[in-house]
């Protein structure tokens, strides 16, 4: 197991966002987390690389206890994260966005970083954008660059926090297809998403969260076609029947 | 018109002298204020409660007192209390340094806080540490936000020097008054002074525009 989360508790002041959450992810597995807004999906994801500090329980990634870790920076290099709002650095070009971290951290020299950067730009289909600034890109292009930026660090796990929620509908497909490519290459991925079609097709396992707990989890075929819990049934009904 | 120009040429040496003092006082004050402002901003952004309290008290204190009262209080009030006669230039620079440092600190603090928190999260999740994130990601964006208000503060401080005539600093406004006391031509002489202020400040504004344009990265 590459990620093990046990009895995780997270609160913002008096508001308890995660109540005793436990789940695990195997090497090469694609796990989609679905559920209504405010159910704690994003918070759970952000606890994994400690963008949020949990109050209780334990998180083990590659066997290391994340909550007790001293050097977060070296640890985070192994976990790529993609955000809803892309968060590209507006003061750098596309290639500089991609190569900034590995060059600063002494992982690669400029030549190596740019070669790998070009390969990744090819993967996301944006080789021609290497020297432009992010402000000239569409949302879908920005998100694909953000994925390339995260991959440049050679992460072993990729976390996606609602990667298509801020996109215009016609751009969702291009981002999902890049993510699908990654999944097929065997990347371990944890994805918070509202794209049920994608979860159904690509996920190995789907976790349904509500009110800070995992209500149900299972392979997509089971969870989508035969949800056991009433909350899951209601949620899926309201999401899937939307016209 | 001929007379107007002749009069101007007569007044020019004294006015130029005043303008020099004006610029020197403003530049020196802003130089010191800049560094004090940075230190204050770091305190204001710190998570240490005592630092935040000092920052807030300082900023509220300075913002709440008019520059003229502050200058008069320092030069005459504190001078009388301590039985010393301050050098007017020293009192002037001290007054404007304290004043501008509070405003600059607010500009620095606001600029850093205006950078989207998502930028920090993205940098940190790539494995960049706190200081690298600050230097490579946050500050370049914050400085871009700060430039217009900083130049604005430069202009304000430059204009505030005219208030210092009340503590007998021989700057542009004071020298105009001295000339008028001799020739009784307030319309002409004050117009000279106004034009000189205007030229310097318009030049500063144009510089600000140019810097802003140069720093743009998204075209």
Coordinates of C-alpha atoms in Angstrom, one line a residue:
Chain A
X1 CA 0.0 0.0 0.0
X2 CA 1.4 3.4 -1.0
X3 CA -1.1 5.5 0.9
X4 CA -2.6 4.5 4.2
X5 CA -5.0 6.8 6.0
X6 CA -6.3 5.7 9.4
X7 CA -8.9 7.4 11.6
X8 CA -8.1 10.9 10.2
X9 CA -9.7 13.8 12.0
X10 CA -9.5 17.4 10.8
X11 CA -11.3 20.5 12.0
X12 CA -11.3 24.2 11.3
X13 CA -12.0 25.7 14.7
X14 CA -15.2 24.1 15.9
X15 CA -16.2 22.9 12.5
X16 CA -15.2 19.2 12.2
X17 CA -14.6 18.5 8.5
X18 CA -13.2 15.0 8.6
X19 CA -14.5 12.6 11.2
X20 CA -12.5 9.4 11.5
X21 CA -11.7 8.8 7.8
X22 CA -9.8 5.6 6.9
X23 CA -8.8 4.5 3.4
X24 CA -5.9 3.2 1.4
X25 CA -4.5 3.4 -2.1
X26 CA -2.4 0.7 -3.7
X27 CA 0.5 1.3 -6.1
X28 CA -0.8 2.1 -9.6
X29 CA -4.3 2.5 -8.4
X30 CA -6.7 5.2 -9.6
X31 CA -9.1 6.3 -6.8
X32 CA -11.8 8.8 -7.4
X33 CA -13.4 10.6 -4.5
X34 CA -16.9 11.9 -5.1
X35 CA -19.6 13.4 -2.9
X36 CA -21.5 16.6 -2.3
X37 CA -19.8 20.0 -1.7
X38 CA -18.6 20.4 1.9
X39 CA -18.3 16.7 2.4
X40 CA -14.5 17.0 3.1
X41 CA -13.2 15.6 -0.2
X42 CA -10.8 18.4 -1.0
X43 CA -9.7 18.6 2.7
X44 CA -8.9 15.0 2.7
X45 CA -6.8 15.3 -0.4
X46 CA -5.0 18.4 1.0
X47 CA -4.2 16.5 4.2
X48 CA -2.2 13.9 2.2
X49 CA 0.6 16.3 1.4
X50 CA -0.1 18.4 4.5
X51 CA -1.3 21.5 2.9
X52 CA -3.8 21.1 5.7
X53 CA -2.7 19.9 9.2
X54 CA -4.8 17.0 10.5
X55 CA -5.7 16.9 14.2
X56 CA -5.8 13.2 14.7
X57 CA -5.3 9.8 13.2
X58 CA -2.4 8.8 11.0
X59 CA -1.4 9.2 7.3
X60 CA 1.3 7.0 5.9
X61 CA 2.7 7.6 2.4
X62 CA 5.4 5.2 1.2
X63 CA 5.4 3.9 4.8
X64 CA 6.4 7.3 6.3
X65 CA 4.2 8.9 8.9
X66 CA 3.3 12.2 7.2
X67 CA 2.0 13.8 10.3
X68 CA 5.3 13.4 12.2
X69 CA 7.5 14.3 9.2
X70 CA 10.1 17.1 9.7
X71 CA 11.2 17.9 6.2
X72 CA 8.0 18.4 4.2
X73 CA 9.7 19.8 1.2
X74 CA 11.6 16.6 0.2
X75 CA 8.5 14.6 0.9
X76 CA 6.3 16.8 -1.3
X77 CA 8.6 16.3 -4.3
X78 CA 7.2 12.8 -4.6
X79 CA 3.6 13.9 -4.6
X80 CA 2.3 15.9 -7.6
X81 CA -0.7 18.1 -7.0
X82 CA -3.1 19.7 -9.5
X83 CA -5.5 22.4 -8.3
X84 CA -8.9 23.5 -9.3
X85 CA -7.7 27.0 -10.1
X86 CA -4.5 25.8 -11.9
X87 CA -2.2 28.1 -9.9
X88 CA 0.3 28.5 -12.6
X89 CA 2.9 31.2 -11.8
X90 CA 1.9 34.2 -13.9
X91 CA 5.4 35.7 -13.7
X92 CA 7.0 32.8 -15.5
X93 CA 6.6 31.3 -19.0
X94 CA 5.1 27.9 -19.5
X95 CA 8.6 26.3 -19.7
X96 CA 9.8 28.2 -16.6
X97 CA 6.7 27.1 -14.7
X98 CA 7.6 23.5 -15.5
X99 CA 11.4 23.7 -14.8
X100 CA 11.4 26.1 -11.8
X101 CA 11.1 23.5 -9.0
X102 CA 13.5 20.8 -10.3
X103 CA 16.2 23.3 -11.2
X104 CA 15.9 25.2 -7.9
X105 CA 16.0 22.0 -6.0
X106 CA 19.0 20.8 -7.9
X107 CA 17.2 17.8 -9.3
X108 CA 18.1 18.6 -12.9
X109 CA 20.2 21.1 -14.8
X110 CA 18.6 23.4 -17.3
X111 CA 19.1 21.2 -20.3
X112 CA 17.7 18.1 -18.6
X113 CA 14.8 20.0 -17.1
X114 CA 13.9 21.5 -20.5
X115 CA 14.2 18.2 -22.3
X116 CA 11.9 16.5 -19.9
X117 CA 9.7 19.6 -20.0
X118 CA 9.4 19.3 -23.8
X119 CA 8.5 15.6 -23.5
X120 CA 5.8 16.5 -21.0
X121 CA 4.5 19.3 -23.2
X122 CA 4.2 16.8 -25.9
X123 CA 2.3 14.4 -23.6
X124 CA -0.3 17.2 -22.8
X125 CA -0.3 18.3 -26.5
X126 CA 1.1 21.9 -25.9
X127 CA 4.6 21.9 -27.3
X128 CA 4.0 25.1 -29.2
X129 CA 3.2 27.0 -25.9
X130 CA 6.6 26.5 -24.3
X131 CA 7.5 30.2 -24.3
X132 CA 4.2 32.0 -23.7
X133 CA 2.9 33.3 -20.4
X134 CA 0.0 31.6 -18.6
X135 CA -2.3 34.6 -19.1
X136 CA -2.5 33.8 -22.8
X137 CA -3.8 30.3 -22.3
X138 CA -7.3 28.9 -22.0
X139 CA -8.4 27.2 -18.8
X140 CA -8.0 23.8 -20.3
X141 CA -4.5 24.6 -21.6
X142 CA -3.6 26.0 -18.2
X143 CA -4.7 22.9 -16.4
X144 CA -2.7 20.7 -18.8
X145 CA 0.4 22.8 -18.2
X146 CA -0.2 22.4 -14.5
X147 CA -0.3 18.7 -14.9
X148 CA 3.0 18.8 -16.8
X149 CA 4.5 21.0 -14.1
X150 CA 3.6 18.5 -11.4
X151 CA 4.9 15.5 -13.5
X152 CA 8.2 17.2 -14.1
X153 CA 9.2 16.4 -10.5
X154 CA 8.8 12.6 -11.3
X155 CA 6.2 12.1 -8.6
X156 CA 5.1 8.7 -7.6
X157 CA 1.6 9.9 -6.7
X158 CA -0.6 12.5 -8.4
X159 CA -3.3 14.3 -6.4
X160 CA -6.1 16.1 -8.4
X161 CA -8.3 18.5 -6.5
X162 CA -11.4 19.0 -8.8
X163 CA -9.2 19.6 -11.8
X164 CA -12.0 20.3 -14.2
X165 CA -14.5 22.2 -12.0
X166 CA -13.3 25.6 -13.1
X167 CA -13.3 24.8 -16.8
X168 CA -15.7 25.7 -19.5
X169 CA -17.6 22.5 -20.5
X170 CA -15.8 22.2 -23.9
X171 CA -12.4 22.1 -22.2
X172 CA -13.1 19.4 -19.7
X173 CA -12.5 16.6 -22.2
X174 CA -8.9 17.7 -23.1
X175 CA -7.9 17.6 -19.4
X176 CA -9.6 14.3 -18.7
X177 CA -8.0 12.7 -21.7
X178 CA -4.5 13.7 -20.3
X179 CA -5.4 12.2 -17.0
X180 CA -6.6 9.1 -18.6
X181 CA -3.3 8.7 -20.4
X182 CA -1.6 9.0 -17.1
X183 CA -3.8 6.4 -15.5
X184 CA -3.0 4.0 -18.4
X185 CA 0.7 4.5 -17.8
X186 CA 0.2 3.2 -14.3
X187 CA 0.4 6.4 -12.3
X188 CA -1.0 6.2 -8.8
X189 CA -3.8 8.8 -8.7
X190 CA -6.2 10.2 -6.2
X191 CA -8.8 12.4 -7.8
X192 CA -11.5 14.5 -6.3
X193 CA -14.0 15.0 -9.0
X194 CA -17.6 15.7 -10.1
X195 CA -17.0 13.9 -13.4
X196 CA -19.0 10.7 -12.9
X197 CA -18.4 9.5 -16.4
X198 CA -14.6 9.8 -15.9
X199 CA -14.8 8.1 -12.5
X200 CA -16.8 5.2 -14.0
X201 CA -14.4 4.7 -16.9
X202 CA -11.0 5.3 -15.4
X203 CA -11.2 4.7 -11.6
X204 CA -10.2 1.4 -10.1
X205 CA -12.1 2.4 -7.0
X206 CA -14.6 5.1 -6.1
X207 CA -15.0 6.6 -2.7
X208 CA -18.2 8.4 -1.8
X209 CA -17.9 10.9 1.0
X210 CA -20.6 12.8 2.9
X211 CA -20.4 15.0 6.0
X212 CA -16.7 14.2 6.7
X213 CA -17.0 10.4 6.6
X214 CA -16.5 7.8 3.9
X215 CA -20.0 6.5 3.4
X216 CA -19.2 3.9 0.8
X217 CA -16.4 2.7 -1.4
X218 CA -16.0 0.1 -4.1
X219 CA -15.2 -0.5 -7.8
X220 CA -17.0 1.9 -10.0
X221 CA -19.3 -0.7 -11.6
X222 CA -20.6 -1.6 -8.1
X223 CA -20.8 1.8 -6.6
X224 CA -22.5 3.4 -9.6
X225 CA -24.8 0.6 -10.6
X226 CA -25.6 -0.9 -7.2
X227 CA -25.0 1.7 -4.4
X228 CA -25.7 0.2 -1.0
X229 CA -26.2 3.2 1.1
X230 CA -29.2 5.5 0.8
X231 CA -27.1 8.7 0.8
X232 CA -25.1 7.4 -2.1
X233 CA -28.2 6.4 -4.0
X234 CA -29.7 9.9 -3.5
X235 CA -26.5 11.7 -4.5
X236 CA -26.0 9.6 -7.7
X237 CA -29.6 10.0 -8.6
X238 CA -29.4 13.8 -8.4
X239 CA -26.1 13.9 -10.2
X240 CA -26.7 11.4 -13.0
X241 CA -30.3 12.4 -13.8
X242 CA -29.3 16.0 -14.4
X243 CA -30.2 17.0 -17.9
Chain B
X1 CA 4.9 88.2 -19.9
X2 CA 8.3 89.7 -20.3
X3 CA 8.1 90.9 -16.7
X4 CA 6.9 87.5 -15.5
X5 CA 9.9 85.8 -17.0
X6 CA 12.3 88.4 -15.7
X7 CA 10.8 88.0 -12.2
X8 CA 11.1 84.3 -12.5
X9 CA 14.8 84.5 -13.4
X10 CA 15.4 86.7 -10.4
X11 CA 13.7 84.3 -8.0
X12 CA 15.1 81.2 -9.7
X13 CA 18.3 80.8 -7.6
X14 CA 16.5 80.9 -4.3
X15 CA 13.6 78.7 -5.6
X16 CA 16.0 76.2 -7.0
X17 CA 17.8 76.1 -3.6
X18 CA 14.5 75.4 -2.0
X19 CA 13.6 72.7 -4.5
X20 CA 16.9 71.0 -3.8
X21 CA 16.2 70.9 -0.1
X22 CA 12.7 69.6 -0.9
X23 CA 14.1 66.8 -3.0
X24 CA 16.9 65.9 -0.6
X25 CA 14.5 65.8 2.4
X26 CA 12.0 63.7 0.5
X27 CA 14.6 61.3 -0.8
X28 CA 16.4 60.8 2.5
X29 CA 13.1 60.3 4.3
X30 CA 11.9 57.8 1.8
X31 CA 15.2 56.0 1.8
X32 CA 15.0 55.4 5.6
X33 CA 11.2 54.8 5.5
X34 CA 11.7 52.1 2.9
X35 CA 13.8 50.0 5.2
X36 CA 11.8 50.7 8.3
X37 CA 8.7 49.9 6.3
X38 CA 10.1 46.5 5.3
X39 CA 10.9 45.6 8.9
X40 CA 7.4 46.8 10.0
X41 CA 5.7 44.8 7.2
X42 CA 7.5 41.6 8.3
X43 CA 6.3 42.3 11.9
X44 CA 2.8 42.9 10.6
X45 CA 2.8 39.6 8.6
X46 CA 4.4 37.6 11.4
X47 CA 2.4 35.2 13.5
X48 CA 3.9 36.5 16.7
X49 CA 1.2 38.4 18.5
X50 CA 3.6 41.0 20.1
X51 CA 4.9 41.9 16.6
X52 CA 1.4 42.4 15.2
X53 CA 0.5 44.6 18.2
X54 CA 3.6 46.8 17.7
X55 CA 2.8 47.0 14.0
X56 CA -0.8 48.0 14.5
X57 CA -0.1 50.6 17.2
X58 CA 2.6 52.2 15.0
X59 CA 0.5 52.4 11.9
X60 CA -2.6 53.7 13.7
X61 CA -0.5 56.2 15.6
X62 CA 1.1 57.6 12.5
X63 CA -2.0 57.6 10.4
X64 CA -4.0 59.3 13.2
X65 CA -1.7 62.4 13.5
X66 CA -1.5 65.1 10.9
X67 CA 2.1 65.7 9.5
X68 CA 2.0 69.3 10.5
X69 CA 1.1 68.6 14.1
X70 CA 3.7 65.9 14.3
X71 CA 6.4 68.2 12.9
X72 CA 5.4 71.1 15.3
X73 CA 5.2 68.7 18.3
X74 CA 8.6 67.2 17.5
X75 CA 10.4 70.4 16.7
X76 CA 8.9 72.8 19.3
X77 CA 7.3 70.5 21.8
X78 CA 9.9 67.8 22.3
X79 CA 12.6 70.5 21.7
X80 CA 11.2 72.5 24.6
X81 CA 10.8 69.5 26.8
X82 CA 14.4 68.4 26.3
X83 CA 15.8 72.0 26.1
X84 CA 17.4 71.4 22.8
X85 CA 17.1 73.1 19.5
X86 CA 16.7 70.5 16.8
X87 CA 18.2 71.1 13.4
X88 CA 15.2 71.7 11.2
X89 CA 16.4 69.4 8.5
X90 CA 16.9 66.6 11.0
X91 CA 13.4 67.2 12.5
X92 CA 12.0 67.3 8.9
X93 CA 13.6 64.0 7.9
X94 CA 12.6 62.3 11.1
X95 CA 9.0 63.5 10.7
X96 CA 8.6 62.3 7.2
X97 CA 10.5 59.1 7.8
X98 CA 8.1 58.1 10.5
X99 CA 5.1 59.2 8.5
X100 CA 6.1 57.4 5.2
X101 CA 7.3 54.3 6.9
X102 CA 3.9 53.5 8.2
X103 CA 2.2 54.0 4.9
X104 CA 4.9 52.0 3.0
X105 CA 4.6 49.2 5.6
X106 CA 0.9 49.0 4.8
X107 CA 1.7 48.9 1.1
X108 CA 4.3 46.1 1.5
X109 CA 2.0 44.1 3.8
X110 CA -1.0 44.5 1.5
X111 CA 1.0 43.6 -1.6
X112 CA 2.2 40.4 -0.1
X113 CA -1.2 39.5 1.2
X114 CA -2.8 40.3 -2.2
X115 CA -0.9 37.4 -3.9
X116 CA -3.2 34.5 -4.3
X117 CA -2.7 31.8 -1.6
X118 CA -3.0 29.2 -4.3
X119 CA 0.4 30.4 -5.6
X120 CA 2.0 29.5 -2.3
X121 CA 0.2 26.1 -2.2
X122 CA 1.3 25.3 -5.8
X123 CA 5.0 26.2 -5.0
X124 CA 5.0 24.3 -1.7
X125 CA 3.4 21.2 -3.2
X126 CA 6.3 21.2 -5.8
X127 CA 8.7 20.8 -2.9
X128 CA 9.8 24.5 -2.8
X129 CA 10.5 25.7 0.8
X130 CA 9.1 28.8 2.5
X131 CA 11.8 31.2 1.6
X132 CA 12.2 30.0 -2.0
X133 CA 8.5 30.3 -2.4
X134 CA 8.6 33.8 -1.1
X135 CA 11.6 34.8 -3.3
X136 CA 10.6 33.1 -6.5
X137 CA 6.9 33.2 -6.5
X138 CA 5.3 35.6 -4.0
X139 CA 7.6 38.6 -4.1
X140 CA 7.9 39.0 -7.9
X141 CA 4.1 39.2 -8.0
X142 CA 3.8 41.3 -4.9
X143 CA 6.3 43.9 -6.1
X144 CA 4.2 44.3 -9.3
X145 CA 1.2 45.1 -7.2
X146 CA 3.2 47.4 -4.9
X147 CA 4.8 49.7 -7.5
X148 CA 2.0 52.1 -8.2
X149 CA 1.1 52.7 -4.5
X150 CA 4.8 53.1 -3.7
X151 CA 5.3 55.8 -6.3
X152 CA 2.1 57.4 -5.0
X153 CA 3.7 57.5 -1.6
X154 CA 6.8 59.1 -3.0
X155 CA 4.7 61.8 -4.5
X156 CA 2.8 62.3 -1.3
X157 CA 6.0 62.6 0.8
X158 CA 7.4 65.0 -1.7
X159 CA 4.4 67.2 -1.4
X160 CA 4.3 66.9 2.4
X161 CA 7.7 68.6 2.5
X162 CA 5.8 71.9 1.9
X163 CA 4.3 71.5 5.4
X164 CA 7.8 71.6 6.9
X165 CA 7.9 75.4 6.3
X166 CA 6.2 75.6 9.7
X167 CA 9.4 74.4 11.4
X168 CA 11.5 76.8 9.4
X169 CA 12.9 74.3 6.9
X170 CA 14.2 76.2 3.9
X171 CA 12.5 74.2 1.3
X172 CA 10.6 75.4 -1.8
X173 CA 7.5 76.7 -0.1
X174 CA 9.5 78.4 2.7
X175 CA 11.7 80.1 0.2
X176 CA 8.7 81.3 -1.8
X177 CA 7.3 82.9 1.3
X178 CA 10.6 84.6 2.0
X179 CA 10.7 86.0 -1.5
X180 CA 7.1 87.2 -1.2
X181 CA 7.8 88.9 2.1
X182 CA 10.3 91.0 0.2
X183 CA 8.6 91.7 -3.1
X184 CA 4.9 91.4 -2.2
X185 CA 4.1 89.4 -5.4
X186 CA 2.4 86.3 -4.1
X187 CA 0.5 85.6 -7.4
X188 CA 3.7 85.3 -9.4
X189 CA 6.0 83.7 -6.9
X190 CA 3.5 81.0 -5.7
X191 CA 2.8 80.2 -9.3
X192 CA 6.5 79.6 -9.9
X193 CA 6.6 77.3 -6.9
X194 CA 3.5 75.5 -8.0
X195 CA 4.9 74.9 -11.5
X196 CA 8.2 73.6 -10.1
X197 CA 6.4 71.1 -7.8
X198 CA 4.2 70.1 -10.8
X199 CA 7.1 69.4 -13.1
X200 CA 8.9 67.2 -10.5
X201 CA 5.8 65.3 -9.7
X202 CA 4.6 64.8 -13.3
X203 CA 8.1 63.5 -14.0
X204 CA 7.8 61.0 -11.1
X205 CA 4.4 59.9 -12.4
X206 CA 5.7 59.3 -15.8
X207 CA 8.5 57.3 -14.3
X208 CA 5.9 55.2 -12.4
X209 CA 4.0 54.5 -15.6
X210 CA 7.2 53.4 -17.4
X211 CA 8.2 51.1 -14.5
X212 CA 4.7 49.6 -14.5
X213 CA 4.8 48.9 -18.2
X214 CA 8.3 47.4 -18.0
X215 CA 7.3 45.1 -15.2
X216 CA 4.4 43.6 -17.1
X217 CA 4.8 40.0 -17.9
X218 CA 1.5 39.2 -19.6
X219 CA 1.2 40.8 -23.0

